[in-house]
Short mmCIF file of C-alpha atoms and ligand atoms in Angstrom, two decimals:
data_model
loop_
_atom_site.label_atom_id
_atom_site.label_comp_id
_atom_site.label_asym_id
_atom_site.label_seq_id
_atom_site.Cartn_x
_atom_site.Cartn_y
_atom_site.Cartn_z
CA MET A 284 29.16 84.08 42.53
CA SER A 285 29.79 80.69 41.06
CA GLY A 286 27.93 78.02 39.14
CA LEU A 287 26.39 74.90 40.57
CA LEU A 288 29.33 72.59 39.95
CA ALA A 289 31.73 74.84 41.82
CA LYS A 290 29.29 75.14 44.71
CA TYR A 291 28.15 71.52 45.07
CA ARG A 292 30.90 69.49 43.41
CA THR A 293 31.52 67.22 46.41
CA TRP A 294 27.83 66.22 46.45
CA LEU A 295 27.69 65.38 42.76
CA ASP A 296 28.84 62.08 41.30
CA LEU A 297 30.84 63.39 38.34
CA PRO A 298 34.08 62.00 36.83
CA ALA A 299 37.29 63.75 37.89
CA TYR A 300 37.91 64.99 34.32
CA THR A 301 34.66 67.01 34.35
CA LEU A 302 35.24 70.68 33.48
CA ASP A 303 33.15 73.59 34.79
CA ILE A 304 31.06 74.99 31.95
CA THR A 305 28.67 77.40 33.66
CA LEU A 306 26.31 80.30 33.02
CA HIS A 307 25.87 80.79 36.77
CA GLU A 308 22.69 78.75 36.86
CA GLY A 309 20.80 77.85 40.04
CA GLY A 310 20.31 79.98 43.13
CA THR A 311 16.68 80.50 42.12
CA PRO A 312 14.28 82.10 44.61
CA LEU A 313 11.87 80.27 46.87
CA ILE A 314 8.92 82.65 46.82
CA PRO A 315 6.33 82.54 49.64
CA MET A 316 2.76 82.45 48.28
CA PRO A 317 0.53 83.23 51.29
CA ARG A 318 -2.46 84.48 49.26
CA LEU A 319 -2.58 81.42 47.04
CA ALA A 320 -2.10 79.20 50.09
CA ALA A 321 -5.09 80.85 51.79
CA GLU A 322 -7.22 80.38 48.69
CA LEU A 323 -6.31 76.72 48.40
CA GLY A 324 -7.70 76.50 51.90
CA GLY A 325 -5.74 73.63 53.38
CA GLY A 326 -3.95 75.66 56.05
CA LEU A 327 -0.63 75.10 54.32
CA GLU A 328 2.53 77.18 54.09
CA LEU A 329 3.31 77.45 50.38
CA TYR A 330 6.45 78.36 48.44
CA VAL A 331 7.21 78.40 44.75
CA LYS A 332 10.71 77.41 43.62
CA TYR A 333 10.87 79.65 40.56
CA GLU A 334 13.10 77.76 38.15
CA GLY A 335 12.19 80.04 35.25
CA LEU A 336 14.91 82.35 36.53
CA ASN A 337 17.72 80.10 35.35
CA PRO A 338 19.91 81.43 32.48
CA THR A 339 17.85 79.91 29.67
CA GLY A 340 14.54 80.11 31.53
CA SER A 341 14.09 76.59 32.85
CA PHE A 342 15.50 74.12 35.38
CA LYS A 343 17.14 72.21 32.53
CA ASP A 344 20.22 74.42 33.02
CA ARG A 345 21.02 72.62 36.31
CA GLY A 346 21.40 69.32 34.55
CA MET A 347 22.97 70.80 31.44
CA THR A 348 25.88 72.45 33.25
CA ALA A 349 26.78 68.96 34.53
CA ALA A 350 26.17 67.03 31.30
CA ILE A 351 28.04 69.51 29.09
CA SER A 352 30.89 69.88 31.59
CA GLU A 353 31.36 66.12 31.62
CA ALA A 354 31.19 65.87 27.82
CA ALA A 355 33.66 68.76 27.43
CA GLY A 356 36.03 67.06 29.87
CA ARG A 357 36.35 64.03 27.59
CA GLY A 358 36.81 66.12 24.50
CA VAL A 359 33.36 65.72 22.95
CA GLN A 360 32.73 68.18 20.12
CA THR A 361 29.06 67.63 19.37
CA VAL A 362 26.10 67.08 21.68
CA ILE A 363 22.64 65.93 20.70
CA CYS A 364 19.24 65.78 22.36
CA ALA A 365 15.57 65.30 21.69
CA SER A 366 13.45 67.99 23.24
CA THR A 367 10.01 69.42 23.80
CA GLY A 368 11.90 72.74 23.77
CA ASN A 369 13.60 73.62 27.02
CA THR A 370 16.27 70.93 26.84
CA ALA A 371 17.05 72.17 23.33
CA ALA A 372 17.52 75.77 24.43
CA SER A 373 19.60 74.74 27.42
CA ALA A 374 21.80 72.28 25.49
CA ALA A 375 22.32 74.92 22.81
CA ALA A 376 23.39 77.56 25.34
CA TYR A 377 25.80 75.35 27.30
CA ALA A 378 27.25 73.84 24.12
CA ALA A 379 27.85 77.37 22.85
CA ARG A 380 29.52 78.24 26.14
CA ALA A 381 31.79 75.20 25.77
CA GLY A 382 32.54 75.87 22.11
CA MET A 383 30.74 72.72 21.00
CA LYS A 384 28.15 72.05 18.36
CA ALA A 385 24.57 71.21 19.44
CA ILE A 386 22.05 69.25 17.39
CA VAL A 387 18.48 69.23 18.69
CA LEU A 388 15.55 67.17 17.48
CA ILE A 389 12.09 68.52 18.22
CA PRO A 390 8.61 67.21 17.42
CA GLN A 391 7.35 69.06 14.37
CA GLY A 392 5.14 72.05 15.12
CA LYS A 393 4.87 71.22 18.83
CA VAL A 394 7.53 73.42 20.37
CA ALA A 395 6.69 76.76 22.00
CA ALA A 396 8.02 79.86 20.24
CA GLY A 397 10.34 81.06 23.01
CA LYS A 398 12.07 77.70 23.19
CA LEU A 399 12.64 77.27 19.47
CA ALA A 400 13.89 80.86 19.27
CA GLY A 401 16.31 80.15 22.11
CA ALA A 402 17.78 77.06 20.46
CA VAL A 403 18.28 78.99 17.22
CA ALA A 404 19.67 82.08 18.96
CA TYR A 405 22.32 79.99 20.74
CA GLY A 406 23.34 78.52 17.40
CA ALA A 407 22.06 74.94 17.58
CA GLN A 408 21.24 72.95 14.49
CA VAL A 409 17.51 72.38 14.89
CA VAL A 410 15.83 69.43 13.19
CA GLN A 411 12.08 68.83 13.27
CA VAL A 412 10.95 65.22 13.44
CA ASP A 413 7.66 64.30 11.85
CA GLY A 414 6.67 62.44 15.01
CA SER A 415 6.43 62.84 18.78
CA PHE A 416 9.05 63.66 21.41
CA ASP A 417 9.24 59.95 22.16
CA ASP A 418 10.04 59.22 18.49
CA ALA A 419 12.73 61.92 18.51
CA LEU A 420 14.26 60.47 21.67
CA GLY A 421 14.41 57.02 20.07
CA LEU A 422 16.30 58.49 17.13
CA VAL A 423 18.90 60.40 19.15
CA VAL A 424 19.57 57.40 21.41
CA GLU A 425 20.34 55.27 18.35
CA LEU A 426 22.37 57.99 16.66
CA SER A 427 24.49 58.47 19.76
CA HIS A 428 25.47 54.79 19.58
CA ARG A 429 26.63 55.18 15.97
CA GLN A 430 28.25 58.62 15.92
CA PRO A 431 30.76 60.43 18.15
CA VAL A 432 28.13 62.63 19.78
CA ALA A 433 27.20 62.95 23.46
CA LEU A 434 23.55 62.46 24.35
CA VAL A 435 22.39 65.10 26.85
CA ASN A 436 18.81 64.01 27.51
CA SER A 437 18.03 63.07 31.09
CA ILE A 438 18.92 59.44 30.30
CA ASN A 439 22.41 60.90 30.74
CA PRO A 440 23.11 60.31 34.46
CA TYR A 441 25.03 63.58 34.83
CA ARG A 442 21.87 65.53 34.04
CA LEU A 443 20.30 64.10 37.20
CA GLU A 444 23.42 64.85 39.21
CA GLY A 445 23.13 68.52 38.28
CA GLN A 446 19.40 68.62 38.88
CA LYS A 447 19.83 67.34 42.45
CA THR A 448 21.09 70.82 43.33
CA ALA A 449 17.54 72.21 43.37
CA ALA A 450 16.75 69.89 46.29
CA PHE A 451 19.89 71.08 48.09
CA GLU A 452 18.88 74.72 47.62
CA ILE A 453 15.39 74.12 49.00
CA LEU A 454 16.80 72.40 52.10
CA GLU A 455 19.26 75.24 52.65
CA THR A 456 16.70 78.01 52.17
CA LEU A 457 14.05 76.43 54.39
CA GLY A 458 16.55 75.11 56.90
CA GLY A 459 14.97 71.66 56.51
CA ALA A 460 12.76 69.57 54.28
CA PRO A 461 9.28 70.62 53.18
CA ASP A 462 6.48 68.17 54.01
CA TRP A 463 5.47 67.94 50.36
CA LEU A 464 7.12 68.80 47.07
CA CYS A 465 4.85 69.08 44.04
CA LEU A 466 6.14 69.32 40.49
CA PRO A 467 5.27 68.53 36.88
CA VAL A 468 6.39 65.19 35.43
CA GLY A 469 7.24 64.68 31.77
CA ASN A 470 10.19 62.47 30.96
CA ALA A 471 10.46 62.05 34.75
CA GLY A 472 14.10 63.02 35.17
CA ASN A 473 13.42 65.96 37.45
CA ILE A 474 11.31 64.16 40.06
CA SER A 475 13.93 61.39 40.08
CA ALA A 476 16.73 63.93 40.59
CA TYR A 477 14.92 65.70 43.45
CA TRP A 478 14.47 62.39 45.22
CA LEU A 479 18.16 61.54 44.82
CA GLY A 480 19.12 64.96 46.14
CA PHE A 481 16.80 64.88 49.13
CA GLN A 482 17.82 61.36 50.06
CA GLN A 483 21.48 62.25 49.86
CA ARG A 484 20.85 64.86 52.56
CA GLY A 485 18.66 62.57 54.68
CA ALA A 486 15.47 64.48 53.80
CA ARG A 487 12.18 62.79 52.95
CA PRO A 488 9.52 65.16 51.67
CA ARG A 489 6.51 63.44 50.12
CA LEU A 490 6.48 63.86 46.35
CA LEU A 491 3.40 64.79 44.37
CA GLY A 492 4.28 64.37 40.70
CA VAL A 493 1.74 65.77 38.27
CA GLN A 494 1.28 64.78 34.63
CA ALA A 495 -1.08 66.39 32.15
CA ALA A 496 -4.27 64.35 31.77
CA GLY A 497 -3.66 63.90 28.03
CA ALA A 498 -0.10 62.70 28.63
CA ALA A 499 -0.33 60.65 31.82
CA PRO A 500 1.35 57.27 31.21
CA LEU A 501 2.47 56.97 34.84
CA VAL A 502 -1.07 57.44 36.08
CA LEU A 503 -2.61 55.15 33.47
CA GLY A 504 0.06 52.47 33.89
CA GLN A 505 0.76 52.32 30.17
CA ALA A 506 2.42 54.32 27.40
CA VAL A 507 0.35 56.99 25.69
CA GLU A 508 0.90 56.76 21.93
CA GLN A 509 -0.39 60.23 21.07
CA PRO A 510 0.07 62.47 24.07
CA GLU A 511 -1.76 65.78 23.82
CA THR A 512 -1.69 68.74 26.17
CA VAL A 513 -1.28 72.51 26.16
CA ALA A 514 1.62 71.91 28.55
CA THR A 515 4.06 71.04 25.76
CA ALA A 516 7.04 70.54 28.10
CA ILE A 517 5.34 67.46 29.55
CA ARG A 518 3.75 66.18 26.36
CA ILE A 519 5.48 62.82 26.69
CA GLY A 520 3.93 59.38 26.35
CA ARG A 521 6.88 57.13 27.28
CA PRO A 522 8.87 58.73 30.10
CA ALA A 523 12.47 57.55 29.99
CA ARG A 524 12.66 57.55 33.79
CA GLY A 525 9.10 56.46 34.46
CA GLU A 526 9.95 53.47 36.66
CA GLN A 527 12.38 55.52 38.72
CA ALA A 528 9.80 58.27 39.18
CA LEU A 529 7.08 55.86 40.31
CA ALA A 530 9.51 54.29 42.77
CA ALA A 531 10.53 57.71 44.09
CA ALA A 532 6.93 58.84 44.58
CA GLU A 533 6.08 55.61 46.37
CA GLU A 534 9.15 55.53 48.60
CA SER A 535 8.46 59.12 49.61
CA GLY A 536 4.88 58.32 50.64
CA GLY A 537 3.57 60.45 47.79
CA ARG A 538 2.07 59.75 44.39
CA ILE A 539 1.74 60.74 40.76
CA VAL A 540 -1.56 62.22 39.59
CA ALA A 541 -2.92 63.92 36.48
CA ALA A 542 -4.32 67.43 36.02
CA SER A 543 -6.53 68.60 33.15
CA ASP A 544 -5.40 71.29 30.72
CA THR A 545 -8.19 73.50 32.08
CA ALA A 546 -6.84 73.17 35.61
CA ILE A 547 -3.28 73.76 34.41
CA LEU A 548 -4.20 76.96 32.55
CA ALA A 549 -6.31 78.20 35.47
CA MET A 550 -3.33 77.73 37.79
CA GLN A 551 -1.04 79.49 35.31
CA THR A 552 -3.42 82.48 35.41
CA ARG A 553 -3.66 82.30 39.21
CA LEU A 554 0.13 82.32 39.64
CA ALA A 555 0.49 85.28 37.25
CA ALA A 556 -2.12 87.12 39.31
CA GLU A 557 0.43 87.05 42.11
CA GLY A 558 3.31 88.14 39.87
CA VAL A 559 4.74 84.75 38.98
CA TRP A 560 4.34 83.99 35.28
CA VAL A 561 5.26 80.44 34.35
CA GLU A 562 4.79 78.33 31.26
CA PRO A 563 1.79 75.96 31.33
CA ALA A 564 3.72 72.79 32.29
CA SER A 565 5.16 74.65 35.26
CA ALA A 566 1.71 75.22 36.69
CA ALA A 567 0.86 71.51 36.59
CA GLY A 568 2.38 70.71 39.98
CA LEU A 569 0.20 73.24 41.74
CA ALA A 570 -2.83 72.39 39.61
CA GLY A 571 -2.51 68.79 40.82
CA LEU A 572 -2.05 69.91 44.40
CA ALA A 573 -5.18 72.09 44.19
CA ASP A 574 -7.18 69.16 42.78
CA GLU A 575 -6.02 66.83 45.54
CA LEU A 576 -6.89 69.40 48.20
CA SER A 577 -10.34 70.16 46.86
CA ALA A 578 -11.12 66.45 46.55
CA GLY A 579 -10.13 65.98 50.19
CA ARG A 580 -7.31 63.60 49.31
CA LEU A 581 -4.62 65.67 51.04
CA ASP A 582 -4.44 67.08 54.55
CA LEU A 583 -1.94 69.91 54.55
CA GLN A 584 -2.97 71.66 57.77
CA GLY A 585 0.17 73.34 59.11
CA ARG A 586 2.30 71.66 56.43
CA ARG A 587 5.07 73.24 54.45
CA VAL A 588 4.75 72.72 50.69
CA VAL A 589 7.15 73.63 47.91
CA ALA A 590 5.82 73.78 44.35
CA VAL A 591 8.47 73.64 41.65
CA CYS A 592 7.65 76.00 38.78
CA THR A 593 9.96 74.63 36.16
CA GLY A 594 10.02 77.23 33.38
CA HIS A 595 9.36 80.90 32.62
CA GLY A 596 6.12 82.19 31.10
CA LEU A 597 8.07 83.96 28.36
CA LYS A 598 8.87 80.56 26.89
CA ASP A 599 5.36 80.14 25.57
CA PRO A 600 3.86 83.57 24.81
CA GLU A 601 1.35 82.19 22.32
CA VAL A 602 -0.58 80.39 25.03
CA ILE A 603 -1.52 83.89 26.21
CA THR A 604 -1.55 85.94 23.00
CA GLY A 605 -3.39 83.22 21.08
CA ARG A 606 -6.35 83.47 23.46
CA MET A 607 -6.61 87.23 23.84
CA ALA A 608 -8.12 89.97 21.73
CA ALA A 609 -5.67 92.66 20.61
CA PRO A 610 -5.45 95.44 23.23
CA GLN A 611 -7.73 98.41 22.59
CA VAL A 612 -6.39 101.31 20.52
CA VAL A 613 -6.95 104.99 21.29
CA PRO A 614 -5.97 108.06 19.29
CA VAL A 615 -3.34 110.34 20.82
CA ASP A 616 -6.04 112.12 22.78
CA LEU A 617 -6.38 112.44 26.55
CA GLY A 618 -10.19 112.64 26.46
CA ALA A 619 -10.42 109.43 24.46
CA LEU A 620 -8.05 107.69 26.88
CA GLU A 621 -10.08 108.83 29.91
CA ARG A 622 -13.34 107.68 28.32
CA LEU A 623 -11.83 104.28 27.58
CA LEU A 624 -10.50 103.88 31.13
CA ALA A 625 -13.88 104.91 32.58
CA ASP A 626 -15.68 102.05 30.75
C1 PLP B 703 11.49 69.37 31.09
C2 PLP B 703 10.38 70.10 31.73
C3 PLP B 703 9.47 69.47 32.58
C4 PLP B 703 9.47 68.00 32.82
O1 PLP B 703 10.62 67.54 33.46
P1 PLP B 703 11.01 65.99 33.35
O2 PLP B 703 12.33 65.90 33.96
O3 PLP B 703 11.02 65.69 31.88
O4 PLP B 703 9.94 65.24 34.04
C5 PLP B 703 8.51 70.24 33.20
N1 PLP B 703 8.43 71.56 32.99
C6 PLP B 703 9.30 72.20 32.18
C7 PLP B 703 9.14 73.67 32.00
C8 PLP B 703 10.29 71.50 31.53
O5 PLP B 703 11.13 72.15 30.71
#
């Protein structure tokens, strides 16, 4: 067992001084989804790359092992990021592993419970900004120019280097490229990293990037000042790597589309019905794919499709518990239990 840097170091453009700060991230499963594929009806072969199984529950760990290892190698003592939640938890964990301090800025009241808890548990200093993710990102970029802190948002090129490894793993597991890769798009680092990784190995899957309809600047062609969506991980109105993501989608012969919150939540439920529980943003890629198929805009007959499910369902329990009634209560009585189950 080793971490991603040890495994893929020769493929990653990292300075020689980079250390290896790892929690043994990566190596996530590519799960075949034949029932969902049949329901979608396009005759496709479908796999989910389940990134929720990384150490802190999202794909952010792939980029963070690289960014923190680089920062540690040049003696940085404090890292900072803006986050919709998962970057915060990941930065906090890898900083802790490296013996560094982490400062994370999050949009006030907009971060899912499991992510905030993670950042606190790993010992980060958490600051809420009375503004959006985009406002928080603006602040940390400026602060990192003034103070001796390393910025570990995906503007940091080493984040993308680490995140390329997911593309490598897919190619190795499938023994070749999928025809399509669908994934959620927020700040647009991940889709950019996949494209870099695939290209580096001479692979050219078509990319279907999916934004939430209430936070779809790349679909609308302009910034969204007040992005709103249940998929908090992609609640971003000014993607830092927007241009790069649009170029990647176009070069690949794919595109970036938007999916409604209703479609995203329906796909989250559908995935869980097959044993794969993901946070809402993680269902966006497949929600977009389902929309495109049902509108007849995609022909996937006999095609191999990989959907990237970026984060674990445990990250955002309130999306489920907030909508459900409390489970029924029975007395400690077998008859009462049998009557309840018979209803
Ligand atoms: C960060 C994140 C995204 C969006 O990734 P970008 O690189 O910002 O486009 C999607 N889903 C989850 C769960 C995330 O944590």
